[in-house]
Amino acid sequence: MLELLKNKRISTSASFIVGAALIGVLGACSSGSESADESTESVWDKVQEEGKIVAATSGTLYPTSYHADDSDELTGFEVEILREAANRLDLDIEFSEMGIDNILTAVNNGRVDIAANDIDITEDREEKFSFSDPYKHSYGSAIVRSDDLSGIETLDDLEGKKAGGAATTIYMQIGVDHGAEEVIYDNVTNDTYLRDVENGRLDVILNDYYLQSLAVEALPEIDVVVHPTLAYFPSIQGIIMKKDETELQEQINSAINEMLEDGTITELSQQFFGGADVSQEPDVEIEEQ
């Protein structure tokens, strides 16, 4: 069992499935409501005046943003990165917990200043938002049944398989693109997903390798595994902010790069990811998508 799990009881309501790998930036981000903040003041100017930065995160995505059962305090890999970055910028930080579907909209309309929730940096998003330099490198994997790997060896074997997850994820889209049948879930717990693979209601769950590995290890009584050879969709994650907030981006990057250089992010990664250093590119062959 992971060292982290020995020290903290993790609520099964912390989800690893729905993450922040949202397709594009969601239709809500293109609505007229985004222009609500008409101020010409930069976000960095506002943050400095107020002495605090407001960050959106879900509070339900283990191990990046969650609540342990024995504490009401928000914690997690990216939560602690945000706290430390704010500290290095001499700012207080206020967390605004919200559902994944609302995070990008809240950044875009100025309701929050920044956000972090395992948010993939993609070309499409970079057209609409600014990002910090990446601090997490990962790739897609698959949770399958232990006895036969659900009959899946490659992504092409997803044809006709039942893939479970949220509708608006990059991983679900990859499954659909390879012929999988969507089985959509609405904010259910990890054990529900895994048991449905075990009992055959699902064949596969596609998502981030590190998140899936932790989920399977946290629920060893369920007879599923992370696929031993399937690796696809290389990804990088970072802090997201409103487009063209150059000074804010520079300040955040300064803090992030300091933390990468002095080993702080490596230490946080090893704490929350069972000894793994997600700040480094994984040494595996990953199929491009």
XYZ file of N, CA and C in Angstrom, residues 1-250:
750
model
N 0.856 -1.201 0.000
C 0.000 0.000 0.000
C 0.880 1.236 0.000
N 0.420 2.272 -0.694
C 1.204 3.484 -0.800
C 1.428 4.120 0.556
N 2.606 4.744 0.721
C 2.921 5.424 1.977
C 1.868 6.459 2.300
N 1.415 7.186 1.275
C 0.402 8.213 1.505
C -0.861 7.600 2.081
N -1.244 6.427 1.560
C -2.467 5.804 2.023
C -2.313 5.244 3.429
N -1.078 4.975 3.835
C -0.859 4.530 5.202
C -1.100 5.664 6.188
N -0.826 6.879 5.732
C -0.889 8.024 6.636
C -2.215 8.761 6.593
N -2.973 8.584 5.522
C -4.226 9.324 5.384
C -5.310 8.404 4.862
N -6.479 8.513 5.440
C -7.624 7.777 4.930
C -8.262 8.604 3.841
N -8.285 8.071 2.623
C -8.772 8.824 1.479
C -10.232 8.496 1.234
N -11.023 9.509 1.105
C -12.441 9.305 0.830
C -12.625 8.707 -0.550
N -13.505 7.697 -0.678
C -13.776 7.126 -1.992
C -14.540 8.087 -2.870
N -14.987 9.227 -2.321
C -15.639 10.231 -3.164
C -14.632 11.023 -3.960
N -13.351 10.864 -3.651
C -12.319 11.513 -4.455
C -12.185 10.741 -5.752
N -12.420 11.394 -6.852
C -12.520 10.713 -8.137
C -11.227 10.783 -8.915
N -10.829 9.688 -9.569
C -9.673 9.712 -10.447
C -10.118 9.721 -11.902
N -11.403 9.501 -12.168
C -11.852 9.288 -13.530
C -12.072 10.585 -14.293
N -12.775 11.536 -13.698
C -13.205 12.660 -14.505
C -12.183 13.755 -14.612
N -11.159 13.768 -13.749
C -10.011 14.643 -13.933
C -10.335 15.981 -14.540
N -9.417 16.497 -15.335
C -9.630 17.755 -16.023
C -9.269 17.621 -17.476
N -9.273 16.416 -17.992
C -8.952 16.218 -19.394
C -10.178 16.493 -20.237
N -10.711 17.689 -20.120
C -11.934 18.034 -20.810
C -11.679 18.257 -22.289
N -12.625 17.882 -23.132
C -12.492 18.092 -24.558
C -12.548 19.577 -24.850
N -11.547 20.062 -25.595
C -11.507 21.472 -25.930
C -11.549 22.314 -24.690
N -12.435 23.311 -24.648
C -12.572 24.150 -23.464
C -14.020 24.268 -23.035
N -14.858 23.367 -23.529
C -16.277 23.321 -23.188
C -17.037 24.462 -23.851
N -18.222 24.159 -24.308
C -19.004 25.167 -24.990
C -19.295 26.385 -24.153
N -19.395 26.214 -22.812
C -19.726 27.340 -21.945
C -18.698 28.442 -22.020
N -17.484 28.110 -22.394
C -16.426 29.117 -22.402
C -16.558 30.091 -23.547
N -17.420 29.806 -24.511
C -17.559 30.705 -25.648
C -18.804 31.565 -25.557
N -19.476 31.531 -24.409
C -20.708 32.292 -24.268
C -20.432 33.746 -24.006
N -21.443 34.560 -24.164
C -21.299 35.988 -23.960
C -20.994 36.357 -22.532
N -21.263 35.457 -21.580
C -21.033 35.768 -20.176
C -19.563 35.986 -19.866
N -18.674 35.561 -20.775
C -17.257 35.687 -20.514
C -16.800 37.126 -20.476
N -17.542 38.017 -21.095
C -17.128 39.409 -21.167
C -17.573 40.204 -19.948
N -18.035 39.492 -18.901
C -18.547 40.185 -17.721
C -17.478 41.042 -17.071
N -16.217 40.607 -17.113
C -15.142 41.382 -16.507
C -14.518 42.279 -17.562
N -14.943 43.510 -17.630
C -14.501 44.439 -18.660
C -13.339 45.300 -18.187
N -12.850 45.072 -16.994
C -11.790 45.895 -16.445
C -10.529 45.765 -17.272
N -9.813 46.902 -17.450
C -8.541 46.884 -18.157
C -7.390 46.553 -17.203
N -7.657 46.491 -15.904
C -6.650 46.136 -14.928
C -6.235 44.689 -15.126
N -4.945 44.430 -15.127
C -4.477 43.059 -15.301
C -4.803 42.247 -14.053
N -4.864 40.930 -14.236
C -5.114 40.054 -13.096
C -3.979 40.175 -12.086
N -2.755 40.303 -12.556
C -1.630 40.434 -11.632
C -1.732 41.709 -10.805
N -2.140 42.825 -11.436
C -2.334 44.065 -10.682
C -3.385 43.872 -9.594
N -4.489 43.227 -9.942
C -5.573 42.986 -8.985
C -5.086 42.102 -7.837
N -4.366 41.066 -8.182
C -3.855 40.135 -7.172
C -2.926 40.850 -6.201
N -2.050 41.693 -6.722
C -1.133 42.430 -5.857
C -1.881 43.399 -4.938
N -2.879 44.071 -5.469
C -3.657 45.008 -4.660
C -4.372 44.294 -3.521
N -4.926 43.134 -3.820
C -5.699 42.400 -2.821
C -4.806 41.568 -1.894
N -3.592 41.292 -2.336
C -2.687 40.482 -1.533
C -3.032 39.013 -1.498
N -3.874 38.573 -2.420
C -4.243 37.160 -2.467
C -4.562 36.756 -3.900
N -4.468 35.471 -4.148
C -4.806 34.910 -5.441
C -5.887 33.858 -5.225
N -6.885 33.854 -6.091
C -8.005 32.920 -5.984
C -7.799 31.809 -7.007
N -7.785 30.570 -6.527
C -7.506 29.421 -7.384
C -8.681 28.451 -7.379
N -9.093 28.040 -8.552
C -10.148 27.038 -8.684
C -9.551 25.643 -8.726
N -10.216 24.709 -8.067
C -9.850 23.298 -8.095
C -11.073 22.502 -7.670
N -11.073 21.202 -7.931
C -12.302 20.441 -7.672
C -12.453 20.002 -6.222
N -11.343 19.674 -5.561
C -11.439 19.124 -4.216
C -11.889 17.679 -4.173
N -12.033 17.048 -5.351
C -12.518 15.657 -5.404
C -11.620 14.748 -6.233
N -10.504 15.269 -6.727
C -9.653 14.491 -7.633
C -8.400 14.023 -6.906
N -8.435 12.811 -6.395
C -7.297 12.229 -5.688
C -6.248 11.752 -6.697
N -4.943 12.061 -6.513
C -4.338 12.712 -5.360
C -3.954 14.165 -5.618
N -4.585 14.802 -6.583
C -4.142 16.164 -6.930
C -4.897 17.246 -6.190
N -6.154 16.972 -5.788
C -6.984 17.970 -5.105
C -8.116 17.232 -4.398
N -8.018 17.079 -3.085
C -8.998 16.246 -2.376
C -8.997 16.580 -0.894
N -9.965 16.005 -0.182
C -10.056 16.091 1.275
C -9.864 14.697 1.854
N -8.938 14.555 2.792
C -8.811 13.285 3.501
C -10.001 13.113 4.432
N -10.362 11.860 4.702
C -11.522 11.590 5.554
C -11.380 12.183 6.949
N -10.146 12.242 7.430
C -9.941 12.691 8.805
C -9.673 14.186 8.909
N -9.939 14.934 7.821
C -9.663 16.368 7.848
C -10.541 17.081 6.830
N -10.940 18.306 7.178
C -11.676 19.131 6.225
C -10.740 19.937 5.335
N -9.446 19.845 5.620
C -8.482 20.661 4.882
C -8.272 20.125 3.472
N -8.269 21.031 2.519
C -7.985 20.690 1.132
C -6.492 20.429 0.985
N -6.141 19.361 0.284
C -4.738 19.044 0.054
C -4.610 18.358 -1.299
N -3.414 17.872 -1.589
C -3.176 17.199 -2.856
C -1.956 17.782 -3.557
N -1.479 17.070 -4.548
C -0.269 17.453 -5.270
C -0.344 18.881 -5.798
N -1.379 19.182 -6.561
C -1.456 20.521 -7.154
C -1.924 21.577 -6.155
N -2.728 21.189 -5.193
C -3.117 22.139 -4.149
C -1.877 22.644 -3.423
N -0.966 21.736 -3.103
C 0.246 22.141 -2.386
C 1.207 22.917 -3.288
N 1.213 22.613 -4.580
C 1.992 23.426 -5.521
C 1.452 24.846 -5.545
N 0.141 24.986 -5.602
C -0.475 26.315 -5.613
C -0.167 27.071 -4.326
N -0.259 26.395 -3.189
C 0.029 27.049 -1.912
C 1.478 27.565 -1.879
N 2.396 26.719 -2.313
C 3.800 27.098 -2.260
C 4.114 28.207 -3.258
N 3.500 28.149 -4.437
C 3.713 29.208 -5.423
C 3.216 30.547 -4.889
N 2.045 30.550 -4.270
C 1.509 31.786 -3.688
C 2.433 32.302 -2.597
N 2.930 31.403 -1.764
C 3.838 31.793 -0.689
C 5.099 32.447 -1.256
N 5.640 31.895 -2.319
C 6.852 32.451 -2.914
C 6.595 33.788 -3.598
N 5.349 34.057 -3.926
C 4.983 35.347 -4.513
C 4.462 36.316 -3.453
N 4.600 35.946 -2.168
C 4.150 36.776 -1.039
C 2.662 37.078 -1.111
N 1.892 36.065 -1.454
C 0.444 36.208 -1.568
C -0.255 35.176 -0.683
N -1.421 35.553 -0.178
C -2.328 34.570 0.400
C -3.012 33.845 -0.751
N -3.571 32.688 -0.459
C -4.309 31.974 -1.496
C -5.675 31.572 -0.968
N -6.671 31.723 -1.811
C -8.042 31.317 -1.492
C -8.472 30.300 -2.542
N -8.947 29.139 -2.082
C -9.374 28.096 -3.008
C -10.884 28.169 -3.216
N -11.270 28.042 -4.456
C -12.688 27.974 -4.817
C -12.941 26.598 -5.415
N -13.644 25.745 -4.675
C -13.893 24.384 -5.137
C -15.148 24.350 -6.006
N -15.002 23.715 -7.159
C -16.130 23.652 -8.091
C -15.977 22.444 -8.992
N -17.063 22.080 -9.641
C -17.040 20.958 -10.567
C -16.144 21.228 -11.759
N -15.660 20.154 -12.342
C -14.736 20.258 -13.461
C -15.315 21.091 -14.597
N -16.571 20.898 -14.899
C -17.176 21.608 -16.027
C -17.201 23.112 -15.825
N -17.070 23.576 -14.579
C -17.145 25.018 -14.313
C -15.781 25.689 -14.190
N -14.716 24.907 -14.062
C -13.416 25.489 -13.765
C -12.930 26.405 -14.881
N -12.960 25.931 -16.124
C -12.426 26.739 -17.221
C -13.260 27.991 -17.451
N -14.563 27.872 -17.294
C -15.423 29.043 -17.430
C -15.099 30.072 -16.358
N -14.871 29.622 -15.130
C -14.555 30.543 -14.038
C -13.245 31.278 -14.280
N -12.265 30.602 -14.866
C -11.013 31.276 -15.228
C -11.275 32.310 -16.313
N -12.026 31.921 -17.301
C -12.238 32.788 -18.452
C -13.042 34.036 -18.122
N -14.002 33.926 -17.197
C -14.822 35.107 -16.888
C -14.308 35.895 -15.691
N -13.145 35.495 -15.145
C -12.517 36.267 -14.087
C -13.019 35.979 -12.696
N -13.864 34.952 -12.535
C -14.360 34.621 -11.203
C -13.236 34.079 -10.321
N -12.242 33.438 -10.944
C -11.033 33.017 -10.256
C -9.835 33.504 -11.059
N -8.679 33.536 -10.425
C -7.483 34.043 -11.094
C -6.719 32.955 -11.840
N -6.671 31.776 -11.240
C -5.945 30.645 -11.808
C -6.699 29.365 -11.458
N -6.264 28.251 -12.048
C -6.867 26.961 -11.691
C -5.849 25.854 -11.919
N -5.992 24.791 -11.138
C -5.175 23.592 -11.309
C -5.990 22.389 -10.887
N -6.062 21.398 -11.772
C -6.837 20.194 -11.459
C -6.499 19.100 -12.471
N -5.181 18.824 -12.616
C -4.708 17.873 -13.620
C -5.184 18.292 -15.013
N -5.040 19.571 -15.307
C -5.531 20.139 -16.558
C -4.471 19.988 -17.645
N -4.798 19.232 -18.681
C -3.860 19.010 -19.771
C -3.625 20.291 -20.569
N -2.368 20.525 -20.913
C -2.007 21.634 -21.804
C -2.104 21.111 -23.234
N -3.058 21.627 -23.981
C -3.261 21.203 -25.359
C -3.215 22.412 -26.286
N -2.991 22.163 -27.560
C -2.944 23.254 -28.535
C -4.263 24.009 -28.559
N -5.358 23.290 -28.482
C -6.671 23.933 -28.514
C -6.848 24.868 -27.327
N -6.468 24.416 -26.151
C -6.611 25.259 -24.962
C -5.671 26.457 -25.005
N -4.482 26.258 -25.556
C -3.535 27.366 -25.602
C -3.985 28.478 -26.538
N -4.945 28.195 -27.397
C -5.535 29.247 -28.223
C -6.475 30.127 -27.413
N -6.956 29.635 -26.286
C -7.997 30.321 -25.523
C -7.576 30.701 -24.108
N -6.506 30.094 -23.612
C -6.025 30.329 -22.257
C -4.509 30.437 -22.264
N -3.964 30.926 -21.163
C -2.523 30.857 -20.929
C -2.251 29.792 -19.869
N -1.062 29.205 -19.934
C -0.663 28.159 -18.996
C 0.680 28.496 -18.384
N 0.903 27.950 -17.208
C 2.249 27.966 -16.646
C 3.100 26.948 -17.398
N 4.389 26.979 -17.150
C 5.244 25.895 -17.615
C 4.765 24.599 -16.960
N 4.907 23.475 -17.648
C 4.388 22.212 -17.082
C 5.209 21.719 -15.903
N 4.516 21.057 -14.967
C 5.182 20.436 -13.826
C 4.789 18.978 -13.661
N 3.943 18.471 -14.553
C 3.570 17.057 -14.516
C 3.586 16.520 -15.939
N 4.212 15.351 -16.091
C 4.252 14.650 -17.375
C 3.595 13.292 -17.173
N 2.701 12.934 -18.075
C 2.001 11.673 -17.899
C 1.564 11.121 -19.251
N 0.675 10.143 -19.204
C 0.148 9.531 -20.431
C -1.097 8.743 -20.067
N -1.823 8.333 -21.087
C -3.048 7.594 -20.866
C -2.796 6.111 -20.645
N -3.649 5.511 -19.826
C -3.592 4.075 -19.590
C -5.017 3.532 -19.563
N -5.170 2.289 -19.135
C -6.495 1.663 -19.125
C -6.617 0.739 -17.934
N -7.732 0.824 -17.237
C -8.072 -0.156 -16.208
C -8.913 -1.242 -16.861
N -8.495 -2.487 -16.679
C -9.141 -3.631 -17.327
C -9.269 -4.773 -16.319
N -9.976 -5.825 -16.703
C -10.098 -6.992 -15.832
C -8.765 -7.735 -15.742
N -8.520 -8.312 -14.602
C -7.228 -8.946 -14.349
C -7.016 -10.214 -15.171
N -8.083 -11.001 -15.352
C -7.889 -12.332 -15.931
C -7.595 -12.313 -17.422
N -8.196 -11.374 -18.173
C -8.025 -11.382 -19.629
C -7.707 -10.014 -20.211
N -7.410 -9.032 -19.348
C -7.151 -7.645 -19.781
C -8.290 -7.118 -20.651
N -9.502 -7.659 -20.391
C -10.715 -7.263 -21.123
C -10.574 -7.445 -22.633
N -9.668 -8.320 -23.041
C -9.491 -8.581 -24.474
C -8.835 -7.437 -25.220
N -8.103 -6.599 -24.506
C -7.510 -5.399 -25.114
C -5.984 -5.510 -25.094
N -5.382 -5.391 -26.268
C -3.932 -5.316 -26.371
C -3.481 -3.956 -26.883
N -4.238 -3.401 -27.828
C -3.925 -2.093 -28.401
C -5.187 -1.243 -28.412
N -5.038 0.032 -28.748
C -6.208 0.903 -28.830
C -7.203 0.426 -29.880
N -6.736 -0.238 -30.912
C -7.655 -0.745 -31.936
C -8.616 -1.789 -31.366
N -8.219 -2.442 -30.277
C -9.076 -3.445 -29.655
C -10.219 -2.827 -28.852
N -10.272 -1.496 -28.784
C -11.393 -0.838 -28.118
C -12.688 -0.933 -28.923
N -12.597 -1.295 -30.173
C -13.777 -1.435 -31.026
C -14.802 -2.342 -30.358
N -15.988 -1.779 -30.078
C -17.074 -2.539 -29.485
C -16.990 -2.731 -27.984
N -15.917 -2.275 -27.344
C -15.790 -2.409 -25.894
C -16.576 -1.311 -25.188
N -16.999 -1.594 -23.961
C -17.741 -0.623 -23.159
C -16.756 0.165 -22.296
N -16.644 1.464 -22.598
C -15.692 2.329 -21.901
C -16.454 3.275 -20.981
N -16.091 3.291 -19.693
C -16.804 4.111 -18.719
C -16.060 5.373 -18.365
N -16.826 6.424 -18.061
C -16.244 7.689 -17.631
C -17.202 8.836 -17.841
N -16.663 10.044 -17.798
C -17.463 11.242 -18.038
C -17.502 11.532 -19.535
N -18.552 12.209 -19.960
C -18.752 12.430 -21.396
C -17.739 13.397 -21.980
N -17.279 14.364 -21.195
C -16.495 15.464 -21.744
C -15.010 15.342 -21.441
N -14.447 14.148 -21.635
C -13.022 13.977 -21.402
C -12.308 13.615 -22.687
N -11.047 13.993 -22.745
C -10.207 13.601 -23.868
C -10.136 12.086 -23.955
N -10.065 11.427 -22.808
C -9.920 9.978 -22.810
C -11.159 9.274 -23.354
N -12.334 9.780 -23.010
C -13.538 9.192 -23.578
C -13.572 9.400 -25.088
N -13.131 10.566 -25.550
C -13.105 10.825 -26.984
C -12.144 9.880 -27.696
N -10.994 9.586 -27.053
C -10.059 8.622 -27.640
C -10.743 7.263 -27.780
N -11.484 6.858 -26.744
C -12.198 5.594 -26.811
C -13.206 5.563 -27.938
N -13.990 6.615 -28.041
C -15.006 6.698 -29.094
C -14.350 6.686 -30.470
N -13.250 7.421 -30.596
C -12.540 7.465 -31.884
C -12.040 6.086 -32.306
N -11.857 5.202 -31.337
C -11.406 3.837 -31.642
C -12.548 2.827 -31.570
N -13.781 3.325 -31.601
C -14.932 2.444 -31.727
C -15.521 1.939 -30.440
N -15.095 2.486 -29.284
C -15.660 2.033 -28.011
C -17.078 2.570 -27.829
N -17.840 1.847 -27.042
C -19.198 2.266 -26.680
C -19.140 3.045 -25.371
N -19.645 4.261 -25.358
C -19.620 5.095 -24.151
C -20.600 4.571 -23.101
N -20.145 4.497 -21.874
C -21.029 4.287 -20.727
C -20.762 5.459 -19.793
N -21.699 6.392 -19.751
C -21.476 7.673 -19.076
C -21.881 7.593 -17.608
N -21.003 8.095 -16.742
C -21.253 8.162 -15.304
C -21.274 9.626 -14.864
N -22.066 9.898 -13.845
C -22.176 11.263 -13.338
C -21.689 11.314 -11.895
N -20.405 11.647 -11.709
C -19.841 11.908 -10.386
C -20.005 10.744 -9.423
N -19.681 9.529 -9.877
C -19.728 8.377 -8.981
C -18.345 8.145 -8.386
N -18.279 7.265 -7.392
C -17.019 7.044 -6.679
C -16.149 6.016 -7.408
N -14.866 6.010 -7.015
C -13.895 5.126 -7.661
C -14.305 3.657 -7.597
N -14.828 3.237 -6.438
C -15.161 1.829 -6.312
C -16.272 1.420 -7.275
N -17.166 2.356 -7.598
C -18.227 2.051 -8.560
C -17.642 1.759 -9.936
N -16.741 2.619 -10.384
C -16.095 2.400 -11.677
C -15.373 1.049 -11.719
N -14.547 0.818 -10.718
C -13.718 -0.383 -10.738
C -14.550 -1.652 -10.632
N -15.575 -1.630 -9.786
C -16.417 -2.827 -9.656
C -17.177 -3.106 -10.946
N -17.527 -2.058 -11.677
C -18.238 -2.273 -12.935
C -17.332 -2.849 -14.015
N -16.031 -2.611 -13.921
C -15.107 -3.322 -14.802
C -15.014 -4.783 -14.357
N -14.885 -4.995 -13.062
C -14.770 -6.352 -12.524
C -15.976 -7.205 -12.889
N -17.199 -6.623 -12.777
C -18.404 -7.429 -13.008
C -18.866 -7.445 -14.461
N -18.145 -6.757 -15.352
C -18.448 -6.830 -16.774
C -19.386 -5.772 -17.301
N -19.901 -4.903 -16.418
C -20.730 -3.808 -16.935
C -19.890 -2.895 -17.824
N -18.632 -2.767 -17.487
C -17.665 -2.066 -18.313
C -16.560 -3.024 -18.728
N -15.897 -2.687 -19.821
C -14.690 -3.411 -20.208
C -13.434 -2.638 -19.853
N -13.529 -1.314 -19.852
C -12.308 -0.527 -19.731
C -12.626 0.872 -19.214
N -11.667 1.424 -18.502
C -11.690 2.834 -18.124
C -10.390 3.436 -18.634
N -10.492 4.475 -19.428
C -9.328 5.148 -19.999
C -9.075 6.432 -19.231
N -7.841 6.633 -18.758
C -7.523 7.871 -18.054
C -6.022 7.956 -17.806
N -5.624 8.935 -17.022
C -4.232 9.196 -16.700
C -3.594 8.018 -15.952
N -2.399 7.628 -16.354
C -1.713 6.470 -15.781
C -1.522 6.590 -14.274
N -1.003 7.717 -13.809
C -0.684 7.846 -12.391
C -1.945 7.827 -11.535
N -2.985 8.510 -11.993
C -4.234 8.523 -11.235
C -4.849 7.128 -11.171
N -4.792 6.419 -12.300
C -5.375 5.085 -12.309
C -4.585 4.107 -11.434
N -3.278 4.219 -11.471
C -2.448 3.323 -10.666
C -2.762 3.475 -9.185
N -2.924 4.733 -8.746
C -3.232 4.973 -7.345
C -4.620 4.445 -6.982
N -5.580 4.624 -7.880
C -6.939 4.168 -7.600
C -6.994 2.656 -7.444
N -6.311 1.931 -8.333
C -6.293 0.474 -8.249
C -5.595 0.019 -6.972
N -4.500 0.693 -6.626
C -3.776 0.300 -5.416
C -4.567 0.615 -4.156
N -5.409 1.641 -4.211
C -6.212 2.008 -3.048
C -7.375 1.046 -2.816
N -7.740 0.275 -3.845
C -8.890 -0.630 -3.753
C -8.465 -2.042 -4.182
N -7.544 -2.657 -3.433
C -6.975 -3.944 -3.864
C -7.959 -5.105 -3.852
N -9.076 -4.939 -3.167
C -10.060 -6.024 -3.112
C -10.839 -6.173 -4.418
N -10.727 -5.195 -5.330
C -11.429 -5.259 -6.610
C -10.471 -5.829 -7.651
N -10.920 -6.845 -8.383
C -10.035 -7.615 -9.255
C -9.888 -6.959 -10.628
N -9.175 -5.838 -10.637
C -8.864 -5.133 -11.878
C -7.392 -4.732 -11.830
N -6.849 -4.376 -13.002
C -5.450 -3.949 -13.081
C -5.321 -2.790 -14.054
N -4.230 -2.052 -13.915
C -3.847 -1.102 -14.952
C -3.163 -1.907 -16.052
N -3.589 -1.705 -17.292
C -3.049 -2.483 -18.414
C -1.525 -2.396 -18.423
N -0.829 -3.534 -18.502
C 0.628 -3.528 -18.345
C 1.414 -2.959 -19.515
N 0.824 -2.867 -20.705
C 1.591 -2.413 -21.874
C 0.965 -1.263 -22.632
N -0.297 -0.965 -22.383
C -0.979 0.072 -23.161
C -0.592 1.459 -22.645
N 0.053 2.255 -23.481
C 0.466 3.616 -23.127
C 0.238 4.502 -24.343
N -0.507 5.566 -24.177
C -0.902 6.416 -25.307
C -1.100 7.847 -24.800
N -1.272 8.776 -25.692
C -1.600 10.165 -25.387
C -0.636 10.779 -24.371
N 0.621 11.042 -24.781
C 1.527 11.756 -23.872
C 0.942 13.107 -23.505
N 1.039 13.481 -22.236
C 0.367 14.701 -21.791
C 1.230 15.468 -20.804
N 0.986 16.774 -20.733
C 1.628 17.628 -19.740
C 0.545 18.468 -19.080
N 0.755 18.784 -17.809
C -0.225 19.546 -17.051
C 0.429 20.772 -16.418
N -0.378 21.819 -16.231
C 0.107 23.035 -15.602
C -1.039 23.866 -15.059
N -0.703 25.021 -14.519
C -1.697 25.969 -13.999
C -2.267 26.752 -15.170
N -3.575 26.905 -15.195
C -4.253 27.600 -16.283
C -4.724 28.972 -15.805
N -4.698 29.944 -16.702
C -5.131 31.310 -16.387
C -5.711 31.953 -17.635
N -6.273 33.128 -17.483
C -6.907 33.818 -18.592
C -5.887 34.139 -19.677
N -6.332 34.126 -20.909
C -5.456 34.370 -22.048
C -4.808 35.752 -21.971
N -3.525 35.786 -22.316
C -2.753 37.027 -22.459
C -2.518 37.758 -21.142
N -2.639 37.068 -20.011
C -2.251 37.664 -18.734
C -0.747 37.415 -18.541
N 0.028 38.151 -19.336
C 1.461 37.879 -19.457
C 2.201 38.027 -18.139
N 1.910 39.087 -17.387
C 2.646 39.314 -16.148
C 2.311 38.255 -15.106
N 1.055 37.899 -15.001
C 0.665 36.824 -14.091
C 1.367 35.529 -14.487
N 1.370 35.224 -15.770
C 2.019 34.017 -16.260
C 3.513 34.016 -15.914
N 4.181 35.155 -16.090
C 5.607 35.246 -15.783
C 5.870 35.034 -14.295
